[in-house]
Structure formats: structure tokens, C-alpha cells
Short mmCIF file of C-alpha atoms and ligand atoms in Angstrom, two decimals:
data_model
loop_
_atom_site.label_atom_id
_atom_site.label_comp_id
_atom_site.label_asym_id
_atom_site.label_seq_id
_atom_site.Cartn_x
_atom_site.Cartn_y
_atom_site.Cartn_z
CA MET A 24 52.23 112.12 99.60
CA GLY A 25 55.52 112.33 97.78
CA GLY A 26 56.15 112.46 94.04
CA ALA A 27 53.75 111.10 91.55
CA SER A 28 56.20 108.62 90.11
CA ALA A 29 57.92 105.91 92.04
CA GLY A 30 61.53 107.10 91.71
CA ARG A 31 62.78 103.79 93.09
CA GLY A 32 65.53 101.62 91.77
CA PHE A 33 63.74 98.34 91.21
CA GLY A 34 60.61 96.40 90.67
CA ARG A 35 58.52 98.47 88.28
CA SER A 36 56.34 95.89 86.69
CA PRO A 37 55.32 95.64 83.07
CA GLY A 38 52.07 97.44 82.48
CA ALA A 39 52.68 100.05 85.20
CA PRO A 40 51.80 103.55 84.02
CA PRO A 41 54.76 105.56 82.63
CA ARG A 42 56.45 108.21 84.78
CA VAL A 43 54.80 111.64 84.67
CA PRO A 44 56.98 114.21 82.82
CA GLN A 45 58.47 116.82 85.17
CA ARG A 46 56.57 119.81 83.72
CA LEU A 47 53.25 118.04 84.32
CA LEU A 48 54.13 116.99 87.82
CA ALA A 49 52.83 120.06 89.65
CA SER A 50 49.46 120.06 87.97
CA ALA A 51 49.17 116.26 88.31
CA MET A 52 49.88 116.55 92.02
CA ALA A 53 47.36 119.35 92.44
CA GLU A 54 44.82 117.25 90.57
CA ASP A 55 45.76 114.27 92.77
CA GLN A 56 45.20 116.33 95.94
CA ARG A 57 41.84 117.58 94.63
CA GLY A 58 40.75 114.06 93.70
CA LYS A 59 41.82 112.73 97.08
CA ALA A 60 40.04 115.50 98.97
CA ALA A 61 36.87 114.85 96.97
CA THR A 62 37.06 111.09 97.65
CA LEU A 63 37.62 111.74 101.36
CA ALA A 64 34.72 114.18 101.56
CA LEU A 65 32.41 111.74 99.80
CA ARG A 66 33.58 108.85 101.98
CA ARG A 67 32.93 110.98 105.07
CA ARG A 68 29.44 111.88 103.91
CA LEU A 69 28.57 108.29 103.04
CA LEU A 70 29.85 106.89 106.32
CA SER A 71 28.49 109.61 108.61
CA CYS A 72 25.46 109.65 110.81
CA SER A 73 24.85 111.69 113.90
CA ARG A 74 26.06 110.54 117.26
CA ALA A 75 23.46 109.87 119.93
CA PRO A 76 23.80 112.69 122.43
CA GLY A 77 25.48 111.90 125.71
CA LYS A 78 26.52 108.31 124.87
CA THR A 79 30.09 107.57 125.85
CA SER A 80 32.12 104.45 126.45
CA PRO A 81 33.57 103.70 129.91
CA SER A 82 36.87 105.14 128.67
CA GLY A 83 35.09 108.40 127.95
CA GLY A 84 35.27 108.05 124.17
CA PRO A 85 32.22 107.97 121.97
CA LEU A 86 30.52 104.63 121.60
CA SER A 87 30.74 103.10 118.18
CA GLY A 88 29.46 100.02 116.45
CA PRO A 89 26.02 98.92 115.38
CA GLY A 90 23.30 100.65 117.30
CA ALA A 91 25.67 103.02 119.04
CA GLY A 92 24.64 105.99 116.92
CA GLN A 93 28.19 106.72 115.90
CA THR A 94 29.67 109.43 113.80
CA VAL A 95 32.04 107.96 111.29
CA THR A 96 34.58 110.35 109.84
CA GLN A 97 38.25 110.35 109.06
CA GLU A 98 40.62 110.82 111.93
CA GLY A 99 42.52 114.09 111.70
CA THR A 100 40.21 115.64 109.14
CA GLU A 101 37.01 116.00 111.12
CA SER A 102 35.82 118.73 113.40
CA PRO A 103 36.67 118.03 117.08
CA ASP A 104 33.16 116.87 118.00
CA GLU A 105 33.16 114.09 115.43
CA SER A 106 34.62 110.62 115.94
CA SER A 107 35.85 107.87 113.67
CA SER A 108 35.20 104.15 113.76
CA CYS A 109 36.37 103.46 110.21
CA ARG A 110 40.08 104.06 110.06
CA LEU A 111 42.36 104.63 107.11
CA PHE A 112 46.07 103.97 107.05
CA PHE A 113 48.00 107.26 107.16
CA PRO A 114 44.90 109.34 108.00
CA GLU A 115 46.82 112.62 107.76
CA ASP A 116 47.65 111.84 104.14
CA PRO A 117 45.78 108.74 103.00
CA ILE A 118 46.76 106.89 99.86
CA LYS A 119 44.37 105.99 97.09
CA ILE A 120 45.50 102.58 95.91
CA VAL A 121 44.17 101.47 92.55
CA ARG A 122 46.23 98.41 91.68
CA GLY A 123 48.27 95.68 93.33
CA GLN A 124 50.72 93.16 91.99
CA GLY A 125 52.93 90.77 93.95
CA GLN A 126 54.33 92.68 96.93
CA TYR A 127 53.61 96.08 95.37
CA MET A 128 50.70 98.48 95.47
CA TYR A 129 50.16 101.40 93.09
CA ASP A 130 48.38 104.67 93.69
CA GLU A 131 46.36 106.54 91.10
CA GLN A 132 49.47 108.35 89.88
CA GLY A 133 51.27 105.07 89.31
CA ALA A 134 53.61 105.46 92.29
CA GLU A 135 54.77 102.06 93.48
CA TYR A 136 54.78 101.14 97.16
CA ILE A 137 56.37 98.08 98.75
CA ASP A 138 53.67 96.48 100.86
CA CYS A 139 54.95 95.23 104.23
CA ILE A 140 51.47 95.24 105.79
CA ASN A 141 49.33 92.94 103.76
CA ASN A 142 49.21 89.42 105.10
CA VAL A 143 45.90 88.92 103.29
CA ALA A 144 47.46 89.11 99.81
CA HIS A 145 49.41 86.08 100.96
CA VAL A 146 50.83 84.79 97.67
CA GLY A 147 50.96 88.30 96.20
CA HIS A 148 48.37 90.87 95.20
CA CYS A 149 46.15 89.70 92.35
CA HIS A 150 48.13 86.51 91.79
CA PRO A 151 47.20 85.48 88.22
CA LEU A 152 46.59 81.81 89.11
CA VAL A 153 44.26 82.73 91.96
CA VAL A 154 42.43 85.27 89.82
CA GLN A 155 42.13 82.72 87.01
CA ALA A 156 40.77 80.03 89.35
CA ALA A 157 38.09 82.41 90.65
CA HIS A 158 37.21 83.54 87.14
CA GLU A 159 36.93 80.03 85.72
CA GLN A 160 34.74 78.80 88.57
CA ASN A 161 32.64 81.97 88.46
CA GLN A 162 31.86 81.22 84.83
CA LEU A 163 30.64 77.75 85.76
CA LEU A 164 28.82 77.95 89.04
CA ASN A 165 28.75 79.73 92.36
CA THR A 166 26.26 78.56 94.91
CA ASN A 167 26.00 77.55 98.53
CA SER A 168 27.20 74.31 100.09
CA ARG A 169 23.78 72.59 100.18
CA TYR A 170 24.63 70.76 96.93
CA LEU A 171 27.32 68.19 96.36
CA HIS A 172 30.39 69.73 94.73
CA ASP A 173 33.92 68.41 94.24
CA ASN A 174 35.64 71.69 95.15
CA ILE A 175 34.60 71.65 98.80
CA VAL A 176 35.66 68.02 99.22
CA ASP A 177 38.95 68.50 97.37
CA TYR A 178 39.69 71.59 99.38
CA ALA A 179 38.96 69.96 102.75
CA GLN A 180 41.20 67.06 101.74
CA ARG A 181 44.04 69.37 100.70
CA LEU A 182 43.78 71.35 103.95
CA SER A 183 43.74 68.16 105.99
CA LYS A 184 47.09 67.15 104.45
CA THR A 185 48.67 70.26 106.01
CA LEU A 186 47.32 69.52 109.49
CA PRO A 187 47.78 66.85 112.15
CA GLU A 188 45.53 63.87 111.39
CA LYS A 189 43.17 64.59 114.29
CA LEU A 190 42.07 67.90 112.77
CA CYS A 191 39.90 66.37 110.08
CA VAL A 192 36.57 68.20 110.15
CA PHE A 193 36.22 71.53 108.31
CA TYR A 194 33.58 74.24 108.58
CA PHE A 195 33.82 76.91 105.88
CA LEU A 196 32.87 80.52 106.41
CA ASN A 197 33.44 83.84 104.71
CA SER A 198 35.10 85.72 107.59
CA GLY A 199 37.14 85.08 110.68
CA ALA A 200 34.42 87.21 112.32
CA TYR A 201 36.01 88.83 115.30
CA HIS A 202 36.26 92.49 114.54
CA GLY A 203 33.58 93.54 116.90
CA HIS A 204 30.48 92.62 114.95
CA LEU A 205 29.32 89.87 117.27
CA SER A 206 28.90 90.72 120.92
CA SER A 207 30.06 87.21 121.86
CA LEU A 208 33.36 87.85 120.11
CA ILE A 209 33.81 91.38 121.46
CA ASP A 210 33.36 89.76 124.86
CA ILE A 211 36.46 87.61 124.40
CA SER A 212 38.65 90.32 122.83
CA PRO A 213 40.28 92.29 125.67
CA TYR A 214 41.37 95.14 123.40
CA LYS A 215 37.74 95.56 122.36
CA PHE A 216 35.83 94.98 125.58
CA ARG A 217 38.16 97.25 127.56
CA ASP A 218 36.73 100.16 125.55
CA LEU A 219 33.14 99.01 125.94
CA ASP A 220 31.27 97.28 128.76
CA GLY A 221 34.36 95.72 130.32
CA GLN A 222 35.11 92.09 131.10
CA LYS A 223 32.20 89.68 131.52
CA GLU A 224 32.33 87.39 134.54
CA TRP A 225 32.65 84.34 132.26
CA VAL A 226 35.73 85.72 130.51
CA HIS A 227 39.20 85.31 132.03
CA VAL A 228 42.33 86.89 130.64
CA ALA A 229 45.75 85.32 131.01
CA PRO A 230 48.91 87.44 130.71
CA LEU A 231 50.46 87.66 127.25
CA PRO A 232 53.47 85.33 127.09
CA ASP A 233 55.69 88.30 126.23
CA THR A 234 59.29 87.60 127.18
CA TYR A 235 60.37 91.17 126.36
CA ARG A 236 57.91 93.23 128.40
CA GLY A 237 55.87 90.72 130.41
CA PRO A 238 56.47 89.44 133.96
CA TYR A 239 58.76 86.58 132.82
CA ARG A 240 61.45 87.78 130.46
CA GLU A 241 64.38 86.52 128.43
CA ASP A 242 66.42 85.93 131.59
CA HIS A 243 63.80 83.58 133.10
CA PRO A 244 64.91 79.91 133.16
CA ASN A 245 61.57 78.59 131.89
CA PRO A 246 59.17 81.28 130.71
CA ALA A 247 56.94 78.71 128.93
CA VAL A 248 56.09 76.95 132.20
CA ALA A 249 55.92 80.23 134.13
CA TYR A 250 53.38 81.78 131.72
CA ALA A 251 51.42 78.52 131.57
CA SER A 252 51.21 78.53 135.39
CA GLU A 253 49.53 81.92 135.07
CA VAL A 254 46.87 80.24 132.96
CA LYS A 255 46.51 77.53 135.59
CA ARG A 256 46.07 80.25 138.22
CA VAL A 257 43.36 81.93 136.11
CA VAL A 258 41.60 78.56 135.63
CA SER A 259 41.72 77.78 139.38
CA SER A 260 40.40 81.19 140.33
CA ALA A 261 37.48 80.79 137.86
CA GLN A 262 36.74 77.32 139.26
CA GLU A 263 36.78 78.66 142.82
CA LYS A 264 33.95 80.96 141.75
CA GLY A 265 32.01 77.91 140.56
CA ARG A 266 32.71 78.44 136.87
CA LYS A 267 33.62 75.76 134.32
CA ILE A 268 36.17 76.19 131.56
CA ALA A 269 34.93 76.02 127.96
CA ALA A 270 37.92 77.05 125.89
CA PHE A 271 41.25 78.84 125.73
CA PHE A 272 41.63 81.19 122.73
CA ALA A 273 45.01 82.37 121.54
CA GLU A 274 46.61 83.57 118.37
CA SER A 275 49.48 81.19 117.66
CA LEU A 276 51.66 84.32 117.51
CA PRO A 277 49.81 87.27 119.05
CA SER A 278 49.92 90.08 116.50
CA VAL A 279 47.68 92.79 117.94
CA GLY A 280 49.53 92.03 121.19
CA GLY A 281 52.71 93.34 119.52
CA GLN A 282 54.16 90.55 117.34
CA ILE A 283 54.75 88.30 120.32
CA ILE A 284 56.54 84.96 119.95
CA PRO A 285 55.33 82.74 122.82
CA PRO A 286 58.15 80.63 124.27
CA ALA A 287 58.22 77.13 122.75
CA GLY A 288 56.40 74.64 124.95
CA TYR A 289 53.92 77.21 126.29
CA PHE A 290 50.91 75.95 124.30
CA PRO A 291 51.28 72.25 125.27
CA GLU A 292 51.55 73.24 128.96
CA VAL A 293 48.51 75.51 128.68
CA ALA A 294 46.54 72.87 126.77
CA GLY A 295 47.24 70.45 129.60
CA HIS A 296 45.77 72.83 132.20
CA ILE A 297 42.79 73.69 130.00
CA ARG A 298 41.95 70.10 129.04
CA ARG A 299 42.20 68.93 132.65
CA ALA A 300 39.63 71.62 133.46
CA GLY A 301 37.36 70.31 130.67
CA GLY A 302 38.09 72.97 128.04
CA VAL A 303 39.43 72.95 124.49
CA PHE A 304 42.39 74.79 122.98
CA VAL A 305 41.66 77.13 120.05
CA ALA A 306 44.60 78.28 117.94
CA ASP A 307 43.89 81.34 115.81
CA GLU A 308 46.02 81.09 112.66
CA ILE A 309 44.24 83.85 110.81
CA GLN A 310 47.27 86.15 110.57
CA VAL A 311 50.08 83.64 110.90
CA GLY A 312 49.13 80.41 109.14
CA PHE A 313 49.75 79.07 105.62
CA GLY A 314 53.54 78.93 105.76
CA ARG A 315 54.18 82.49 106.94
CA VAL A 316 56.46 81.32 109.76
CA GLY A 317 58.67 79.51 107.26
CA LYS A 318 59.77 76.53 109.26
CA HIS A 319 56.23 75.16 109.52
CA PHE A 320 52.97 75.50 107.65
CA TRP A 321 51.10 76.41 110.85
CA ALA A 322 52.47 78.68 113.57
CA PHE A 323 51.16 76.44 116.38
CA GLN A 324 53.68 73.84 115.15
CA LEU A 325 56.45 76.10 116.50
CA GLN A 326 55.24 75.01 119.91
CA GLY A 327 56.38 71.42 119.48
CA GLU A 328 55.97 68.76 116.81
CA ASP A 329 53.41 66.84 118.86
CA PHE A 330 51.22 69.72 119.88
CA VAL A 331 47.70 69.55 118.39
CA PRO A 332 45.06 72.20 119.16
CA ASP A 333 41.42 71.11 119.36
CA ILE A 334 40.30 73.86 117.00
CA VAL A 335 42.25 75.88 114.42
CA THR A 336 40.80 79.01 112.85
CA MET A 337 41.95 80.20 109.41
CA GLY A 338 41.19 83.35 107.47
CA LYS A 339 42.78 86.29 105.66
CA SER A 340 45.62 84.63 103.73
CA ILE A 341 43.52 81.52 103.04
CA GLY A 342 41.81 83.22 100.07
CA ASN A 343 44.46 85.79 99.10
CA GLY A 344 41.83 88.53 99.45
CA HIS A 345 38.76 86.50 98.51
CA PRO A 346 36.49 86.24 101.58
CA VAL A 347 37.13 82.67 102.74
CA ALA A 348 37.65 81.40 106.27
CA CYS A 349 37.65 78.00 107.90
CA VAL A 350 37.45 76.26 111.25
CA ALA A 351 39.25 72.92 111.45
CA THR A 352 38.54 70.64 114.36
CA THR A 353 38.48 67.11 115.67
CA GLN A 354 35.74 64.51 115.29
CA ALA A 355 35.08 64.79 119.03
CA VAL A 356 34.41 68.54 118.92
CA ALA A 357 32.37 68.21 115.71
CA ARG A 358 30.23 65.47 117.25
CA ALA A 359 29.65 67.58 120.36
CA PHE A 360 28.51 70.45 118.14
CA GLU A 361 26.26 68.13 116.14
CA ALA A 362 24.72 66.84 119.37
CA THR A 363 23.38 70.33 120.13
CA GLY A 364 21.04 69.80 117.18
CA VAL A 365 21.97 73.21 115.75
CA GLU A 366 22.53 73.19 112.00
CA TYR A 367 25.75 74.68 110.66
CA PHE A 368 25.19 76.81 107.58
CA ASN A 369 26.94 79.80 106.08
CA THR A 370 25.58 81.34 102.87
CA PHE A 371 28.94 82.06 101.26
CA GLY A 372 31.23 79.69 103.14
CA GLY A 373 32.42 76.72 101.12
CA SER A 374 31.03 77.93 97.80
CA PRO A 375 32.60 76.38 94.67
CA VAL A 376 34.33 79.70 93.93
CA SER A 377 35.73 80.12 97.47
CA CYS A 378 37.03 76.58 97.42
CA ALA A 379 38.56 77.01 93.94
CA VAL A 380 40.35 80.10 95.25
CA GLY A 381 41.52 78.27 98.38
CA LEU A 382 42.85 75.41 96.25
CA ALA A 383 44.67 77.86 93.96
CA VAL A 384 46.34 79.53 96.96
CA LEU A 385 47.61 76.14 98.13
CA ASP A 386 48.83 75.36 94.58
CA VAL A 387 50.75 78.63 94.38
CA LEU A 388 52.28 78.13 97.83
CA GLU A 389 53.58 74.76 96.68
CA LYS A 390 54.59 75.71 93.15
CA GLU A 391 56.50 78.82 94.19
CA GLN A 392 57.82 77.22 97.40
CA LEU A 393 56.73 80.26 99.34
CA GLN A 394 57.05 78.67 102.77
CA ALA A 395 60.78 78.02 102.21
CA HIS A 396 61.06 81.49 100.65
CA ALA A 397 59.50 83.04 103.80
CA ALA A 398 62.02 81.18 105.95
CA CYS A 399 64.95 82.41 103.85
CA VAL A 400 63.87 86.06 103.36
CA GLY A 401 62.57 86.26 106.94
CA SER A 402 65.86 85.19 108.50
CA PHE A 403 67.76 87.58 106.21
CA LEU A 404 65.44 90.42 107.25
CA MET A 405 65.86 89.49 110.93
CA GLU A 406 69.63 89.56 110.48
CA LEU A 407 69.57 93.01 108.85
CA LEU A 408 67.23 94.34 111.53
CA GLY A 409 69.47 92.84 114.22
CA GLN A 410 72.38 94.87 112.77
CA GLN A 411 70.21 97.99 113.01
CA LYS A 412 69.40 97.19 116.62
CA ALA A 413 73.10 97.25 117.44
CA LYS A 414 73.32 100.68 115.80
CA HIS A 415 70.14 102.45 116.97
CA PRO A 416 69.29 102.37 120.70
CA ILE A 417 65.62 103.08 119.95
CA LEU A 418 65.32 99.52 118.59
CA GLY A 419 64.75 97.61 121.81
CA ASP A 420 63.88 94.21 120.41
CA VAL A 421 63.74 92.48 117.07
CA ARG A 422 61.66 89.30 117.19
CA GLY A 423 60.01 87.09 114.67
CA VAL A 424 59.83 83.95 112.62
CA GLY A 425 59.63 83.74 108.85
CA LEU A 426 57.83 86.76 107.47
CA PHE A 427 56.20 87.67 110.77
CA ILE A 428 58.56 90.13 112.44
CA GLY A 429 58.20 92.82 115.07
CA VAL A 430 60.61 95.65 115.86
CA ASP A 431 59.90 97.04 119.32
CA LEU A 432 60.73 100.75 119.65
CA ILE A 433 61.59 101.95 123.15
CA LYS A 434 62.23 105.27 124.88
CA ASP A 435 65.09 103.80 126.92
CA GLU A 436 66.60 100.41 127.60
CA ALA A 437 66.08 100.47 131.38
CA THR A 438 62.30 100.93 131.36
CA ARG A 439 61.56 99.57 127.87
CA MET A 440 58.87 102.23 127.71
CA PRO A 441 57.10 102.10 124.31
CA ALA A 442 58.30 104.79 121.87
CA THR A 443 54.83 105.31 120.42
CA GLU A 444 55.24 108.71 118.74
CA GLU A 445 58.62 107.72 117.34
CA ALA A 446 57.14 104.53 115.84
CA ASP A 447 54.37 106.59 114.28
CA TYR A 448 56.94 109.01 112.86
CA VAL A 449 59.05 106.20 111.41
CA VAL A 450 56.01 104.68 109.72
CA SER A 451 55.03 108.00 108.14
CA ARG A 452 58.62 108.63 106.92
CA LEU A 453 58.73 105.13 105.44
CA LYS A 454 55.54 105.88 103.61
CA GLU A 455 57.15 109.01 102.12
CA ASN A 456 59.77 106.54 100.87
CA TYR A 457 57.06 104.37 99.30
CA ILE A 458 57.19 101.67 101.95
CA LEU A 459 53.96 100.67 103.68
CA LEU A 460 54.39 99.45 107.24
CA SER A 461 52.14 99.57 110.31
CA THR A 462 52.53 99.53 114.08
CA ASP A 463 50.86 97.28 116.62
CA GLY A 464 50.97 96.27 120.27
CA PRO A 465 49.25 97.86 123.27
CA GLY A 466 51.78 100.73 123.06
CA ARG A 467 51.45 100.97 119.25
CA ASN A 468 55.23 101.00 119.18
CA VAL A 469 56.01 97.73 117.42
CA LEU A 470 56.83 97.98 113.71
CA LYS A 471 54.98 95.07 112.23
CA PHE A 472 56.33 93.24 109.19
CA LYS A 473 53.91 90.81 107.57
CA PRO A 474 54.31 91.35 103.83
CA PRO A 475 52.99 89.15 101.04
CA MET A 476 55.07 85.98 100.96
CA CYS A 477 56.79 86.94 97.69
CA PHE A 478 58.61 89.78 99.50
CA SER A 479 62.18 89.50 98.22
CA LEU A 480 65.73 89.73 99.53
CA ASP A 481 66.06 93.00 97.56
CA ASN A 482 62.93 94.33 99.22
CA ALA A 483 64.38 93.44 102.64
CA ARG A 484 67.67 95.27 101.84
CA HIS A 485 65.84 98.30 100.50
CA VAL A 486 63.39 98.60 103.43
CA VAL A 487 66.13 98.23 106.05
CA ALA A 488 68.37 100.78 104.28
CA LYS A 489 65.50 103.29 104.36
CA LEU A 490 64.77 102.48 108.00
CA ASP A 491 68.43 103.03 108.83
CA ALA A 492 68.44 106.41 107.05
CA ILE A 493 65.27 107.54 108.84
CA LEU A 494 66.57 106.49 112.29
CA THR A 495 69.96 108.13 111.64
CA ASP A 496 68.22 111.33 110.60
CA MET A 497 65.94 111.17 113.67
CA GLU A 498 68.94 110.74 115.98
CA GLU A 499 70.69 113.65 114.24
CA LYS A 500 67.65 115.87 114.80
CA VAL A 501 67.43 114.88 118.48
CA ARG A 502 71.15 115.64 118.90
CA SER A 503 70.86 119.09 117.32
CA CYS A 504 67.81 119.89 119.49
CA GLU A 505 69.79 118.91 122.56
CA THR A 506 72.76 121.06 121.45
CA LEU A 507 70.39 123.98 120.87
CA ARG A 508 68.89 123.51 124.34
CA LEU A 509 72.35 123.44 125.94
CA HIS A 510 73.33 126.67 124.19
CA SER A 511 70.16 128.58 124.89
C1 PLP B 824 44.07 87.18 114.64
C2 PLP B 824 42.76 87.46 113.97
N1 PLP B 824 41.74 86.62 114.17
C3 PLP B 824 40.56 86.84 113.56
C4 PLP B 824 40.35 87.92 112.73
C5 PLP B 824 39.00 88.14 112.11
O1 PLP B 824 38.97 88.03 110.74
P1 PLP B 824 37.81 88.76 109.91
O2 PLP B 824 38.22 90.21 109.74
O3 PLP B 824 37.76 88.01 108.63
O4 PLP B 824 36.56 88.67 110.69
C6 PLP B 824 41.37 88.82 112.52
C7 PLP B 824 41.19 89.99 111.65
O5 PLP B 824 41.92 90.96 111.72
C8 PLP B 824 42.62 88.58 113.16
O6 PLP B 824 43.65 89.42 112.98
#
């Protein structure tokens, strides 16, 4: 990690610890390193258990997850026969964050980082109105949803105002629940099941509607229809095997897929194929909902004003860090669920505190006009990144909407081969410059911007200036290596 104080030109908030005097810096840093090493060692001990001998996944890696007898340690710090299923950001030099405010995070030395990763702290880390709402309701009552309470009703009504009229039934939960803790959900997550037992015969995977790297690209006359025909093909092939179609699941903007922006009109076409086959369309808004895309409140609305999914899932940003999640659906789907006779209950979902928090998040979004802000700052950031693309050949594609932006790093323009190591290097250099950014996509080469919605124009300028400096320096280094090679 770099210096103990921020050393940056803007944004130090009131109440942030004062800068460490120069003469104390060395000992503070040594102390910091000792503290961090101790925390890491303790974390490793607490998370570790021995791996069951001989158990490996189909890909040859150790099995992990409940019951797999995993060893959980930190990547890069463990002995070679240990594995890690709990990952830290920047494992080679993890950060100990002790405080967050707005779009900033602070480590234990008071160094301030701009957070470009955290789409959960949607309206800003520790937003005072959200914290206050939780605190006030906590002082009154927190219990499950088996009693009448105004908060749950008010919250469902407020959410319904943001959605098409048909989506009028709400189930509250405390997690989006897909990170590999339920086998049923691992089974429908290709990036998970590919490392485990493989694809079940009742799961069918359609190609990602990626117009940069997929089969139908930016030069295709109608990529929306072309990618939707792929879904139709998948549906027909399942039906030929005697299978029925239950549902189509998609993130409205696939993030783990590499910050993909599906061509407009793709979802309505797909929904047509799916509904004709008897299935429902599920739009996952967990990373991209609540105004992040700027132009609309929900990312599925980018697909056409009239498009209405049958089910919308919400999480992460919904509670600004408080564990809230929600499934919104139609009366028809809700009635079909009810007809199974299975009760819906979730211990924490829909509690008065969760709903107070959810309501406060909606209030802040409105009061601070964060959706419009995301549109404005997002298009400014896209513009700046576009200028960088013209300057640095490694930037193959800049795509995004609002404050959901991906920068696709490539080895060369002809093959568009993912520049994975370079992306990793850029992210670690940005972190040295107190900017937190992550990569995503199957090639882990897409720089992924999804900051809290209060991310500012100044932040955008600052981050892009640092990115420019890092890329220029990288290119310089590559050039001098090549010169050295030529002369040797
Ligand atoms: C797109 C998407 N859907 C669902 C989830 C699951 O949310 P949770 O971690 O609350 O289970 C995540 C979490 O990363 C996600 O990114």
C-alpha cells in the first residue's frame, strides 16, 4: 500500500483523521504492515479447515463450498497446497477499510480511496438519512413480517410506483441468493457450474448478447434479433428432447459477463420466444437497478418502453448495504406460486427496519436526484474514456450506460484477445493511486465502473487522468523493453 495519508487534491471530508507527520510515517507504516499481517493471519486461521484428500473439481481445482471440505486461505499468501474460496480485493496487498462516506473509503491510516467498485453503497457509503432511518426503526421495533406493519406496505407501494403496473406483487428477502449457496442457483449460473458438476440437462445456456466479442457484432444489421434467434434455437432444441421451458434468466445488463449492453429490442424478442414456449422472463436488476443506468430507473427499460418482464429481482443497492432484497412479479405468477400451497416466509425479509431502510434509499434517490446525476456523470465519464480509447490501443471498447461502464482491454485489435494481465496491472496501479476498481468478464479484462451514485464529475476527471498516466507509463515501458530487445 502507498503512503499513510491520502495526498490527493480533493474530497477529504470533515472528521477524517489528520495527515500523519512525515517523521512518524515510517513507523506508522511498519505498524500498519504488522497490523495487517496479524489480521490476515487471524482471518486465515478462522476461515481454514483441512481439505478432504483427493477431492477435485472437474477443472482440476479443489472443490469448495459447503460440504466440500475446503481450505480457505488468502490467495497469494498461502502455501501452494492450500486453496482459497474467500477472496479479498488486492490479495497481494489487501486494504483494511475502517470507514466509508459518500464515494470514499478510508483505511486504518486515514488514507482516502475513491470507490469505483461499490454498487451496494448505492446512494453513498453510510448515507446519514439511511443510517438514521435504520436507527430510528431499530429503536422502535424489528420483527418478522407475520404482523401487520405500515413499513412493508408503504415500501411495496413506493416500489410499485417505479415499475410497470403489472409488476405489483412483492416478496421481500434478505439476499439475492445466488452466490453458490443453493445448488438450484449454482445449477443456473454457468460461471459456477462450469467449475463444478457441469450443466444439468434441464439447464440451457444462450450466447451472451455481446456485440463486441460475440458471434454478432457491431457491424451486424440486427444483433437484437440475431441473438434472440439463438435463444429460440436453444428453446427448440430443448423441446425436441421433450423438455418444457420454465423461465429465462438474465441480468438486464450482464456484469459478470463483462459489462455487456444487450442490443435494444433483444429482451422483447427473447420474451416472445420464451412465453410462446410457456416460460416466464426474469430480469435480474440486482447490480443495475435503482437508477444506475441514468435514463431509466430500471435497466430492463433500456430494452423498450413497453417491455415488461414477468419477474424482476432486486438486491444490493436496494438497502445501501443493509441486507434487503426483493422479487417483484405479476398477479398471474404470484397466483401460480400460491396454488402450489407452499408458504412464502423469510425470517428477515420485509422487517420494519429493512423496509425503513429501503424507503430511505428511495427518498435519497429522489431528493438528491441521483438518477439524473448518474446520467450526467456517466456520459461525461464515457466521453473521457472514449478520448482515452483514441489514444491507447489497449482500450478496445468503452461501453456503458449511466454509472455502469466497462472498458475492455485487448491484446490487439484484430483478435480482440482479452488483455487479462494488463487489466490486473492497471487495477493494482490505480489502487496505488487510491482508486478502487475491479475487473470482470470471462477474460477478467474488463475494467468495471459501478461506483456509488454520488460519484462526481471531479472524480471522473481524476480517475481518467490517473488511468491515462498509468497506460502512458505502461506503453513507455513496453517500448523500452522492445528497444532493449532490438539492441541485444
Ligand atoms: C447479478 C446478481 N444477481 C444476484 C446476486 C446475488 O445477491 P446476493 O449476494 O445478495 O445473494 C448478485 C450478487 O453478486 C449479482 O451480482
